[in-house]
C-alpha cells in the first residue's frame, strides 16, 4: 500500500534515533502485509501494521513473512489444485486473482487474463488523489474479461471521514462494471491508537454507505490486525485476510492475499496473489439498481446502462445518456412514450397529463387513431389526445362519450336523438332497432311526426317509432300497413274494407263514396257497405285479410286504442 515506503522510512529513522531496538526491524526478505498493491514490493518492513515501537510480536512476523518461493509452481494450479510454495495443495479455491495499483505501472491485461487471473482488486487512491492508473486498469481489465473489485487504503479517523472515503470510491467506480467487492483497508498509523469500537464505527460507516449504494463491502486486514486491533464481530462484513506464504489464522475469510512476490504474465515485477473462497454472484447481482449521491442507475451484466431500454421485473425503463431513468415524455426512434414521473417506469394504458388523456399500448408506444381497450373503442387525434364529442373520420360520423368511449345505439344531444350502429357510425335514413323502425334525416337526427319519403307517407310517433296499423290523429283515423306506408283508397283490414281519402289518408266515415263507379256507404266506424239497387239490402264489402296488417277500428291497435310509444324518449 502507499504507506509502505513511509513505514519503512519511519521505522529506519526510529531505529537510527535509538527509539526502537534493532531487533524490531525484520530480516531482509520479509515483506509487509500492509495492504493490497499499495507498495512497490519493498522487502524490508516493520513487525506488523500497527505494532508499537520495539514490540513487534512473533505473530506479526509470521503474518508478513514472504520470501520469493523456490517452487516454480507456487501459487499456480497443478492437476486442478493450487499449490503453496512448499507444494502442499490449497483447497476449496474458487478462483485466483491479483490486486494492483500505481506501483505495477502499465499492465498488459490480455496477457494477465491468459495467465489464470480471474479477478483483480484495483487501488483507487494514491497520495490523496485518484490512482493515476485506475481508469486505464479498470477499462482494460474489464475488456479482457477479468472481474473487477476495488479497494481504498483508509486514512479515516472518524465515521464522517469514512463516509467521505466511501463517496470518493462511489464517484470513481459508478461508471464501470464492478463485479467484485469494495474493500476497506484500515491499517494506517493514524488509526493505530483508536479502540476496537472506534475502528468498528469507522468501518461500519464506510460499509453502510457502500452497501446502501448497491455494492458489496468487505474488510481488508492482515492477521495481526484481525487478531489484535479489530473486532470483526462489531462490523458484520466479510474479510479479505492477508498473510504471506502461510494460511491466515483468521477463520473463513472470503479471500486470502497469499503473497506479495507473485509473478504474472503482463506485469513487470512482483504482484500480490489472491485466492477467492466465496462465490460473490448471489450478493453482487449482475442486474441491479444502484443509488449514488441521490442518483439511481441500472446495471445490466454489471455495466451501467445508458441510452438504452432496460427491463426490470417485467417493467420497462429508459436510461438516458447520463445513465439515469428518464421521466415524463420521451421520443425515441420517432415514437412517443411516457415514463412515470416518480419511478421512471414506462406507462401502459391510460395516462392523464395536463388535463388530457393519452393511451399507451402494451409496447408503451403512444396510440393514435382508433384504440380498443377491453372491448371498448376510443379515438386519439394526431397528437395522441383522446377525443370526446362528435368525430368526423373517413367520411363517417361517430360520437365519443365524455369518458372517450365510442357510443352505440341511441344518444341524446341538445334534445335531439341520434342512432349509432354497432360499428359506432351515425345512422341516416331508415333504422331498425330491436324490430322497430325509425328514421333519421341527413344530419342523423331522429324524426317524429309525418314523413314524406319517396312517394309514400309515414308517421313516426313521439318516440320515433314508425307507426303501423290504425292510428287516430286530430279526430281522424289513418291506417299504416306493415311496411309503415300510409294507406289510401280502398283498404282491406282483417276482411273488412275501408276507404282512406287519397289526398289525406283519412278514413271516410258516415259518408257515401264512389269507387270505380260503385257506391259504398262508410258507417260510423268506417266499414264500407255496397249500396244495392232498390229492393236489395246493403252488403258489407269483404276481402281476404292480410295478417300482417294492423287491427280493425275498435280492436287493439285500431281507432280508439291507446298508443304506447317505445324507443327514444319513452
Coordinates of C-alpha atoms in Angstrom, one line a residue:
X1 CA 0.0 0.0 0.0
X2 CA 1.0 3.6 -0.4
X3 CA 2.3 3.9 3.1
X4 CA 4.8 1.1 2.8
X5 CA 7.7 3.3 1.9
X6 CA 6.6 5.8 4.6
X7 CA 6.5 3.0 7.2
X8 CA 10.0 1.7 6.2
X9 CA 11.5 5.2 6.4
X10 CA 9.7 5.8 9.7
X11 CA 11.0 2.5 11.3
X12 CA 14.5 3.1 10.0
X13 CA 14.5 6.6 11.4
X14 CA 13.3 5.4 14.7
X15 CA 15.9 2.7 14.8
X16 CA 18.7 5.2 14.0
X17 CA 17.4 7.5 16.6
X18 CA 17.5 4.8 19.2
X19 CA 13.8 4.9 19.8
X20 CA 13.4 1.2 19.0
X21 CA 15.8 -1.8 19.1
X22 CA 17.5 -3.1 16.1
X23 CA 15.7 -6.4 16.7
X24 CA 12.4 -4.8 15.9
X25 CA 13.4 -4.5 12.3
X26 CA 12.6 -7.7 10.4
X27 CA 15.2 -9.5 8.4
X28 CA 15.8 -8.7 4.8
X29 CA 13.4 -10.7 2.6
X30 CA 10.4 -10.0 4.9
X31 CA 7.6 -8.2 3.2
X32 CA 5.0 -6.0 5.0
X33 CA 1.4 -7.2 4.5
X34 CA 0.4 -3.5 4.6
X35 CA -2.3 -3.5 2.1
X36 CA -3.2 -4.8 -1.4
X37 CA -1.0 -3.5 -4.1
X38 CA -0.1 -0.2 -2.4
X39 CA 3.6 -0.8 -2.1
X40 CA 6.2 -1.4 -4.8
X41 CA 7.3 -4.7 -3.5
X42 CA 9.9 -3.5 -1.0
X43 CA 11.0 -6.4 1.2
X44 CA 12.1 -4.7 4.4
X45 CA 9.3 -3.9 6.8
X46 CA 8.4 -3.5 10.5
X47 CA 7.0 -6.3 12.6
X48 CA 3.4 -5.7 11.6
X49 CA 0.9 -3.0 10.8
X50 CA 0.0 -1.0 13.9
X51 CA 2.6 -2.7 16.1
X52 CA 4.1 -0.4 18.8
X53 CA 7.7 0.6 18.5
X54 CA 10.0 -2.2 19.6
X55 CA 7.1 -4.6 20.4
X56 CA 6.5 -6.5 17.1
X57 CA 5.1 -9.9 18.3
X58 CA 6.0 -13.2 16.8
X59 CA 2.6 -13.5 15.3
X60 CA 3.2 -10.4 13.2
X61 CA 6.5 -11.8 11.9
X62 CA 4.7 -15.0 10.8
X63 CA 1.9 -12.9 9.3
X64 CA 4.1 -10.9 7.0
X65 CA 7.0 -13.1 6.0
X66 CA 7.1 -13.5 2.3
X67 CA 10.3 -14.6 0.5
X68 CA 10.4 -15.3 -3.2
X69 CA 9.4 -19.0 -3.5
X70 CA 11.9 -21.5 -4.9
X71 CA 9.0 -23.7 -6.2
X72 CA 8.2 -22.5 -9.7
X73 CA 4.6 -23.8 -9.3
X74 CA 4.0 -21.8 -6.1
X75 CA 0.5 -20.2 -6.2
X76 CA -0.2 -21.9 -9.5
X77 CA -2.7 -24.7 -10.4
X78 CA -1.2 -28.1 -10.8
X79 CA -3.5 -31.0 -11.7
X80 CA -6.5 -28.8 -10.9
X81 CA -5.3 -27.7 -7.5
X82 CA -3.3 -24.6 -6.5
X83 CA -0.1 -25.1 -4.6
X84 CA 1.7 -23.4 -1.7
X85 CA 5.4 -22.7 -2.1
X86 CA 6.2 -26.0 -0.3
X87 CA 4.0 -27.9 -2.7
X88 CA 1.0 -28.5 -0.4
X89 CA -2.4 -28.0 -2.0
X90 CA -4.6 -25.0 -1.4
X91 CA -8.1 -26.5 -1.1
X92 CA -11.5 -25.0 -1.8
X93 CA -10.3 -22.2 -4.1
X94 CA -12.9 -20.8 -6.5
X95 CA -10.5 -18.6 -8.5
X96 CA -7.1 -16.9 -8.4
X97 CA -6.7 -13.1 -8.7
X98 CA -4.4 -10.2 -8.1
X99 CA -4.5 -6.7 -6.6
X100 CA -2.7 -3.8 -8.3
X101 CA -2.2 -0.1 -8.0
X102 CA 0.2 2.5 -9.5
X103 CA 3.2 0.5 -8.3
X104 CA 2.6 -2.1 -11.1
X105 CA 2.7 0.6 -13.8
X106 CA 1.4 -0.2 -17.2
X107 CA -0.1 -3.7 -17.5
X108 CA -0.9 -5.9 -20.5
X109 CA -4.3 -7.1 -19.3
X110 CA -4.8 -9.6 -22.2
X111 CA -1.7 -11.4 -21.0
X112 CA -2.8 -11.2 -17.4
X113 CA -6.2 -12.8 -18.3
X114 CA -4.4 -15.6 -20.2
X115 CA -2.3 -16.4 -17.1
X116 CA -5.1 -17.8 -14.9
X117 CA -6.1 -14.5 -13.4
X118 CA -9.9 -14.4 -12.9
X119 CA -10.3 -11.2 -10.9
X120 CA -8.4 -8.1 -9.8
X121 CA -8.8 -5.7 -6.9
X122 CA -7.8 -2.2 -8.1
X123 CA -6.4 0.5 -5.9
X124 CA -8.5 3.7 -6.1
X125 CA -6.4 6.3 -4.3
X126 CA -2.8 7.3 -4.2
X127 CA -1.3 10.3 -2.4
X128 CA -4.8 11.7 -1.7
X129 CA -5.9 11.6 -5.4
X130 CA -7.2 9.1 -7.8
X131 CA -4.7 6.4 -8.6
X132 CA -3.1 7.5 -11.9
X133 CA -3.6 4.1 -13.4
X134 CA -7.1 3.4 -12.1
X135 CA -9.1 4.4 -15.2
X136 CA -6.8 2.6 -17.6
X137 CA -6.7 -0.5 -15.4
X138 CA -10.4 -0.9 -14.9
X139 CA -11.2 -0.3 -18.6
X140 CA -8.7 -2.7 -19.9
X141 CA -9.1 -5.4 -17.2
X142 CA -12.9 -5.4 -17.9
X143 CA -12.3 -5.6 -21.6
X144 CA -10.1 -8.6 -21.1
X145 CA -12.9 -10.4 -19.3
X146 CA -11.4 -10.1 -15.8
X147 CA -13.8 -9.5 -12.9
X148 CA -13.1 -6.2 -11.1
X149 CA -13.3 -5.2 -7.5
X150 CA -11.7 -2.1 -5.8
X151 CA -10.2 -1.1 -2.5
X152 CA -9.2 2.1 -0.7
X153 CA -6.4 2.5 1.7
X154 CA -8.2 4.3 4.5
X155 CA -6.8 7.3 6.5
X156 CA -10.1 7.9 8.3
X157 CA -10.1 8.5 12.0
X158 CA -13.9 9.2 12.3
X159 CA -17.1 7.8 10.8
X160 CA -17.5 11.1 8.9
X161 CA -14.2 10.7 7.2
X162 CA -15.0 7.1 6.3
X163 CA -18.2 8.3 4.6
X164 CA -16.2 10.8 2.6
X165 CA -13.9 7.9 1.6
X166 CA -16.9 5.8 0.6
X167 CA -18.2 8.7 -1.6
X168 CA -14.8 9.1 -3.2
X169 CA -14.9 5.4 -4.2
X170 CA -18.5 5.5 -5.4
X171 CA -18.0 8.6 -7.5
X172 CA -15.0 6.9 -9.1
X173 CA -16.5 3.5 -9.9
X174 CA -20.1 4.0 -10.8
X175 CA -19.4 4.3 -14.5
X176 CA -17.6 0.9 -14.5
X177 CA -18.5 -2.8 -14.4
X178 CA -17.6 -3.7 -10.8
X179 CA -18.5 -7.3 -10.2
X180 CA -16.4 -7.9 -7.0
X181 CA -16.4 -6.4 -3.5
X182 CA -15.4 -2.9 -2.5
X183 CA -12.7 -3.4 0.2
X184 CA -11.9 -1.1 3.1
X185 CA -8.2 -1.3 4.0
X186 CA -7.9 0.0 7.6
X187 CA -4.3 -0.3 8.9
X188 CA -2.6 3.1 8.8
X189 CA -0.6 4.6 11.7
X190 CA -3.2 7.3 12.2
X191 CA -5.7 4.6 13.2
X192 CA -3.3 2.6 15.5
X193 CA -4.3 4.5 18.6
X194 CA -8.0 4.0 18.1
X195 CA -10.0 1.5 20.1
X196 CA -11.7 -1.5 18.5
X197 CA -15.1 0.1 19.0
X198 CA -13.9 3.3 17.2
X199 CA -12.4 1.3 14.4
X200 CA -15.7 -0.7 14.1
X201 CA -17.6 2.6 13.8
X202 CA -15.3 3.8 11.1
X203 CA -15.6 0.5 9.2
X204 CA -19.3 0.4 9.6
X205 CA -19.8 3.9 8.3
X206 CA -17.9 3.0 5.2
X207 CA -19.6 -0.3 4.7
X208 CA -23.1 1.0 5.2
X209 CA -22.5 3.8 2.6
X210 CA -21.2 1.3 0.1
X211 CA -24.0 -1.2 0.8
X212 CA -26.7 1.5 0.5
X213 CA -25.4 2.3 -2.9
X214 CA -25.8 -1.3 -4.1
X215 CA -22.2 -2.6 -3.8
X216 CA -20.8 -5.3 -1.6
X217 CA -18.4 -4.0 1.2
X218 CA -15.5 -6.1 2.5
X219 CA -12.8 -5.5 5.2
X220 CA -9.2 -6.0 4.3
X221 CA -6.7 -6.7 7.1
X222 CA -3.7 -8.8 7.9
X223 CA -3.7 -11.5 10.6
X224 CA -2.1 -9.2 13.2
X225 CA -4.8 -6.6 12.9
X226 CA -7.5 -9.2 12.8
X227 CA -6.2 -10.8 16.0
X228 CA -5.2 -7.6 17.9
X229 CA -6.7 -4.4 16.5
X230 CA -10.1 -5.2 15.0
X231 CA -13.2 -6.9 16.4
X232 CA -14.9 -8.2 13.2
X233 CA -18.0 -9.2 15.3
X234 CA -18.7 -5.5 15.6
X235 CA -18.6 -5.0 11.8
X236 CA -20.5 -7.9 10.3
X237 CA -18.7 -7.6 7.0
X238 CA -16.8 -10.4 5.1
X239 CA -13.0 -10.4 5.5
X240 CA -10.2 -10.4 2.9
X241 CA -7.3 -11.7 5.1
X242 CA -3.6 -11.1 4.3
X243 CA -0.9 -13.5 5.4
X244 CA 2.1 -14.2 3.2
X245 CA 3.3 -17.7 2.4
X246 CA 1.2 -19.2 5.2
X247 CA -2.5 -19.7 5.6
X248 CA -4.2 -17.0 7.6
X249 CA -5.1 -17.7 11.2
X250 CA -8.4 -15.8 10.8
X251 CA -11.1 -18.4 10.1
X252 CA -13.2 -18.5 6.9
X253 CA -12.0 -15.4 5.0
X254 CA -13.8 -14.8 1.7
X255 CA -10.4 -14.0 0.1
X256 CA -6.8 -14.6 1.0
X257 CA -3.9 -12.3 0.0
X258 CA -1.3 -15.0 -0.1
X259 CA 1.9 -13.4 -1.5
X260 CA 3.3 -10.1 -2.5
X261 CA 6.0 -11.6 -4.6
X262 CA 3.9 -13.3 -7.2
X263 CA 4.7 -13.3 -10.9
X264 CA 2.1 -12.9 -13.6
X265 CA 2.5 -12.5 -17.4
X266 CA 1.7 -9.0 -18.5
X267 CA 3.1 -7.4 -15.3
X268 CA 6.7 -6.3 -14.8
X269 CA 7.9 -7.2 -11.3
X270 CA 6.1 -8.6 -8.3
X271 CA 2.3 -8.6 -7.8
X272 CA 0.1 -9.6 -4.9
X273 CA -1.6 -13.1 -5.4
X274 CA -5.1 -13.7 -4.0
X275 CA -7.4 -16.6 -3.8
X276 CA -11.2 -16.5 -3.7
X277 CA -13.1 -18.8 -1.4
X278 CA -16.7 -17.4 -1.6
X279 CA -18.9 -17.1 -4.7
X280 CA -20.0 -13.4 -4.8
X281 CA -22.6 -13.8 -7.5
X282 CA -25.5 -14.2 -5.1
X283 CA -24.6 -11.0 -3.2
X284 CA -23.3 -9.0 -6.2
X285 CA -26.1 -9.3 -8.8
X286 CA -25.2 -8.7 -12.4
X287 CA -28.5 -6.8 -13.0
X288 CA -29.4 -4.3 -10.3
X289 CA -30.3 -0.7 -9.4
X290 CA -27.7 1.4 -7.5
X291 CA -28.2 4.8 -5.9
X292 CA -25.2 7.0 -5.7
X293 CA -25.3 10.6 -4.4
X294 CA -29.1 10.6 -4.8
X295 CA -28.9 9.4 -8.5
X296 CA -30.2 6.0 -9.4
X297 CA -28.6 3.9 -12.1
X298 CA -29.3 0.5 -13.6
X299 CA -26.6 -2.1 -14.3
X300 CA -27.0 -4.9 -16.7
X301 CA -24.4 -7.6 -16.6
X302 CA -22.5 -5.2 -14.3
X303 CA -22.5 -2.5 -17.0
X304 CA -24.2 0.9 -16.3
X305 CA -27.0 1.3 -19.0
X306 CA -27.1 4.5 -21.0
X307 CA -29.3 5.5 -23.9
X308 CA -31.0 2.1 -23.6
X309 CA -34.2 0.4 -22.7
X310 CA -34.0 -2.0 -19.7
X311 CA -36.5 -4.5 -18.3
X312 CA -36.6 -5.0 -14.5
X313 CA -39.1 -7.5 -13.1
X314 CA -41.3 -7.0 -16.1
X315 CA -41.3 -3.2 -16.1
X316 CA -39.5 -1.1 -18.7
X317 CA -37.3 1.9 -18.1
X318 CA -35.3 4.1 -20.4
X319 CA -31.8 5.1 -19.2
X320 CA -30.6 8.4 -20.7
X321 CA -27.1 9.4 -21.7
X322 CA -26.2 10.0 -18.0
X323 CA -27.4 6.6 -17.0
X324 CA -30.5 8.0 -15.2
X325 CA -34.0 6.8 -15.7
X326 CA -35.9 9.1 -18.0
X327 CA -39.2 10.6 -16.7
X328 CA -42.1 12.2 -18.4
X329 CA -42.4 12.3 -22.2
X330 CA -39.8 10.5 -24.3
X331 CA -39.5 10.4 -28.0
X332 CA -37.3 7.5 -29.1
X333 CA -36.8 6.4 -32.7
X334 CA -39.7 8.6 -33.7
X335 CA -42.1 7.0 -31.2
X336 CA -43.6 8.7 -28.1
X337 CA -43.6 7.1 -24.7
X338 CA -44.4 8.3 -21.2
X339 CA -42.2 7.4 -18.2
X340 CA -43.7 7.6 -14.7
X341 CA -42.9 10.9 -13.1
X342 CA -41.6 9.4 -9.9
X343 CA -40.2 6.0 -10.8
X344 CA -39.4 6.3 -14.5
X345 CA -41.4 3.1 -15.2
X346 CA -42.8 3.0 -18.7
X347 CA -46.5 3.7 -18.7
X348 CA -49.0 1.4 -20.5
X349 CA -52.8 2.0 -20.7
X350 CA -54.4 5.4 -19.9
X351 CA -52.4 8.3 -18.6
X352 CA -53.7 11.9 -17.9
X353 CA -51.2 14.7 -18.5
X354 CA -52.1 18.4 -18.1
X355 CA -55.9 17.6 -18.3
X356 CA -55.6 15.4 -21.4
X357 CA -55.9 11.7 -21.7
X358 CA -53.5 9.6 -23.6
X359 CA -53.3 5.8 -24.3
X360 CA -50.1 3.8 -24.4
X361 CA -50.2 0.3 -25.9
X362 CA -48.6 -2.8 -24.4
X363 CA -45.3 -1.8 -26.0
X364 CA -45.5 1.6 -24.3
X365 CA -45.9 3.5 -27.6
X366 CA -48.4 6.4 -27.7
X367 CA -51.5 5.3 -29.6
X368 CA -53.2 7.4 -32.3
X369 CA -56.4 6.8 -34.2
X370 CA -58.8 4.1 -33.1
X371 CA -58.0 2.3 -29.8
X372 CA -59.7 -0.8 -28.5
X373 CA -59.3 -1.1 -24.7
X374 CA -61.1 -4.1 -23.1
X375 CA -63.6 -4.2 -25.9
X376 CA -64.4 -0.5 -25.8
X377 CA -63.4 1.8 -28.7
X378 CA -61.7 5.2 -28.2
X379 CA -60.2 7.6 -30.6
X380 CA -57.0 9.7 -30.2
X381 CA -56.0 12.5 -32.6
X382 CA -52.7 13.0 -34.3
X383 CA -51.1 14.2 -31.0
X384 CA -52.4 11.2 -29.2
X385 CA -55.1 13.2 -27.3
X386 CA -58.3 11.2 -26.5
X387 CA -61.3 12.8 -28.2
X388 CA -64.8 13.3 -26.9
X389 CA -68.0 14.5 -28.7
X390 CA -68.6 14.3 -32.4
X391 CA -65.9 12.9 -34.6
X392 CA -65.6 13.0 -38.4
X393 CA -63.4 10.3 -39.7
X394 CA -63.1 9.0 -43.3
X395 CA -66.5 10.5 -44.2
X396 CA -68.3 8.9 -41.2
X397 CA -69.5 10.4 -38.0
X398 CA -69.1 9.0 -34.6
X399 CA -69.9 10.1 -31.1
X400 CA -67.4 9.7 -28.2
X401 CA -68.8 9.9 -24.7
X402 CA -67.2 12.1 -22.0
X403 CA -65.3 9.0 -21.0
X404 CA -64.0 8.8 -24.5
X405 CA -65.9 5.6 -25.2
X406 CA -67.4 5.3 -28.6
X407 CA -71.2 5.5 -28.4
X408 CA -73.5 2.8 -29.8
X409 CA -77.3 2.8 -30.1
X410 CA -79.4 5.9 -29.2
X411 CA -77.9 9.1 -27.8
X412 CA -79.5 12.4 -27.0
X413 CA -77.6 15.6 -27.7
X414 CA -79.2 19.0 -27.3
X415 CA -82.6 17.4 -27.2
X416 CA -82.0 15.6 -30.5
X417 CA -81.9 11.8 -30.8
X418 CA -79.2 10.1 -32.9
X419 CA -78.6 6.4 -33.6
X420 CA -75.1 4.9 -33.8
X421 CA -74.9 1.5 -35.3
X422 CA -72.9 -1.5 -33.9
X423 CA -69.7 -0.1 -35.5
X424 CA -70.4 3.3 -34.0
X425 CA -71.2 5.0 -37.3
X426 CA -74.0 7.6 -37.2
X427 CA -77.1 6.2 -39.0
X428 CA -79.1 8.1 -41.5
X429 CA -82.4 7.1 -43.2
X430 CA -84.3 4.1 -42.0
X431 CA -83.1 2.4 -38.9
X432 CA -84.3 -1.0 -37.4
X433 CA -83.7 -1.2 -33.7
X434 CA -84.9 -4.4 -32.0
X435 CA -87.6 -4.8 -34.6
X436 CA -88.9 -1.2 -34.5
X437 CA -88.3 1.2 -37.4
X438 CA -87.0 4.7 -37.0
X439 CA -86.0 7.4 -39.5
X440 CA -83.1 9.9 -39.2
X441 CA -82.5 12.8 -41.6
X442 CA -79.3 13.6 -43.4
X443 CA -77.8 15.1 -40.2
X444 CA -78.6 11.9 -38.4
X445 CA -81.4 13.5 -36.3
X446 CA -84.3 11.1 -35.5
X447 CA -87.6 12.3 -37.0
X448 CA -91.0 12.4 -35.5
X449 CA -94.5 13.1 -36.9
X450 CA -95.3 12.9 -40.6
X451 CA -92.6 11.8 -43.0
X452 CA -92.7 12.2 -46.8
X453 CA -90.2 9.6 -48.2
X454 CA -90.3 8.9 -51.9
X455 CA -94.0 8.7 -52.9
X456 CA -95.1 7.4 -49.6
X457 CA -96.1 8.9 -46.3
X458 CA -95.2 7.5 -42.9
X459 CA -95.9 8.6 -39.4
X460 CA -93.3 8.5 -36.7
X461 CA -94.5 8.5 -33.1
X462 CA -93.2 10.8 -30.4
X463 CA -90.7 8.0 -29.5
X464 CA -89.6 8.0 -33.2
X465 CA -91.1 4.5 -33.8
X466 CA -92.7 4.1 -37.2
X467 CA -96.5 3.7 -36.8
X468 CA -98.2 0.6 -38.3
X469 CA -101.9 -0.3 -38.2
X470 CA -104.7 2.1 -37.1
X471 CA -103.8 5.5 -35.7
X472 CA -106.1 8.3 -34.6
X473 CA -104.8 11.9 -35.0
X474 CA -106.7 15.1 -34.7
X475 CA -110.1 13.3 -34.6
X476 CA -109.3 11.3 -37.8
X477 CA -108.3 7.7 -38.4
X478 CA -105.4 6.6 -40.5
X479 CA -104.1 3.2 -41.5
X480 CA -100.4 2.3 -42.0
X481 CA -99.6 -1.0 -43.5
X482 CA -97.0 -3.4 -42.1
X483 CA -94.2 -1.5 -44.0
X484 CA -95.4 1.7 -42.3
X485 CA -96.8 3.3 -45.5
X486 CA -100.0 5.3 -45.1
X487 CA -102.8 3.6 -46.9
X488 CA -105.0 5.5 -49.4
X489 CA -108.1 4.4 -51.3
X490 CA -109.8 1.1 -50.7
X491 CA -108.1 -0.7 -47.8
X492 CA -108.6 -4.2 -46.6
X493 CA -108.1 -4.8 -42.9
X494 CA -109.0 -8.2 -41.4
X495 CA -111.6 -8.9 -44.1
X496 CA -113.2 -5.5 -43.9
X497 CA -112.9 -2.7 -46.4
X498 CA -112.3 0.9 -45.5
X499 CA -111.8 3.9 -47.7
X500 CA -108.9 6.2 -47.0
X501 CA -109.0 9.6 -48.7
X502 CA -106.3 9.7 -51.4
X503 CA -105.1 13.2 -50.7
X504 CA -105.0 13.0 -46.8
X505 CA -105.2 9.3 -45.9
X506 CA -108.1 10.0 -43.6
X507 CA -110.6 7.2 -43.2
X508 CA -114.1 8.0 -44.6
X509 CA -116.9 7.8 -42.0
X510 CA -120.7 8.4 -42.2
X511 CA -120.5 9.2 -45.9
X512 CA -121.0 7.7 -49.3
X513 CA -118.0 7.1 -51.5
X514 CA -117.8 6.1 -55.1
X515 CA -115.1 3.6 -56.0
X516 CA -114.8 2.5 -59.6
X517 CA -118.4 3.5 -60.4
X518 CA -119.8 1.6 -57.4
X519 CA -121.3 3.4 -54.5
X520 CA -120.4 2.5 -50.9
X521 CA -121.7 3.6 -47.6
X522 CA -119.0 4.3 -44.9
X523 CA -120.6 3.8 -41.5
X524 CA -119.5 5.5 -38.2
X525 CA -116.6 3.0 -37.8
X526 CA -115.5 3.4 -41.4
X527 CA -116.6 0.0 -42.6
X528 CA -117.8 0.1 -46.2
X529 CA -121.1 -1.4 -47.4
X530 CA -122.0 -1.5 -51.0
X531 CA -125.2 0.3 -51.8
X532 CA -127.6 -2.1 -53.7
X533 CA -130.2 -1.2 -56.2
X534 CA -133.7 -0.5 -54.9
X535 CA -135.2 -3.7 -53.3
X536 CA -131.8 -5.2 -52.4
X537 CA -130.3 -4.9 -48.9
X538 CA -126.9 -3.3 -48.1
X539 CA -123.9 -5.6 -48.4
X540 CA -120.8 -5.2 -46.4
X541 CA -117.6 -5.3 -48.5
X542 CA -115.3 -8.1 -47.5
X543 CA -112.0 -9.3 -48.8
X544 CA -109.1 -11.5 -48.0
X545 CA -107.5 -10.3 -44.7
X546 CA -103.8 -9.5 -44.6
X547 CA -102.4 -11.0 -41.3
X548 CA -99.5 -8.5 -41.4
X549 CA -101.8 -5.5 -41.3
X550 CA -103.0 -3.8 -38.1
X551 CA -106.2 -4.4 -36.2
X552 CA -109.6 -3.1 -37.1
X553 CA -111.2 0.0 -35.6
X554 CA -112.2 -0.6 -32.0
X555 CA -109.8 -3.5 -31.7
X556 CA -106.4 -3.4 -30.1
X557 CA -104.2 -1.1 -32.2
X558 CA -107.2 0.4 -34.1
X559 CA -109.2 3.6 -33.8
X560 CA -109.9 4.3 -30.1
X561 CA -106.9 2.1 -28.9
X562 CA -104.3 3.6 -26.6
X563 CA -101.0 4.2 -28.5
X564 CA -98.0 3.4 -26.2
X565 CA -94.7 4.8 -27.6
X566 CA -91.4 2.8 -27.4
X567 CA -87.8 3.8 -28.2
X568 CA -86.0 7.1 -27.5
X569 CA -87.7 9.4 -25.1
X570 CA -90.0 6.7 -23.7

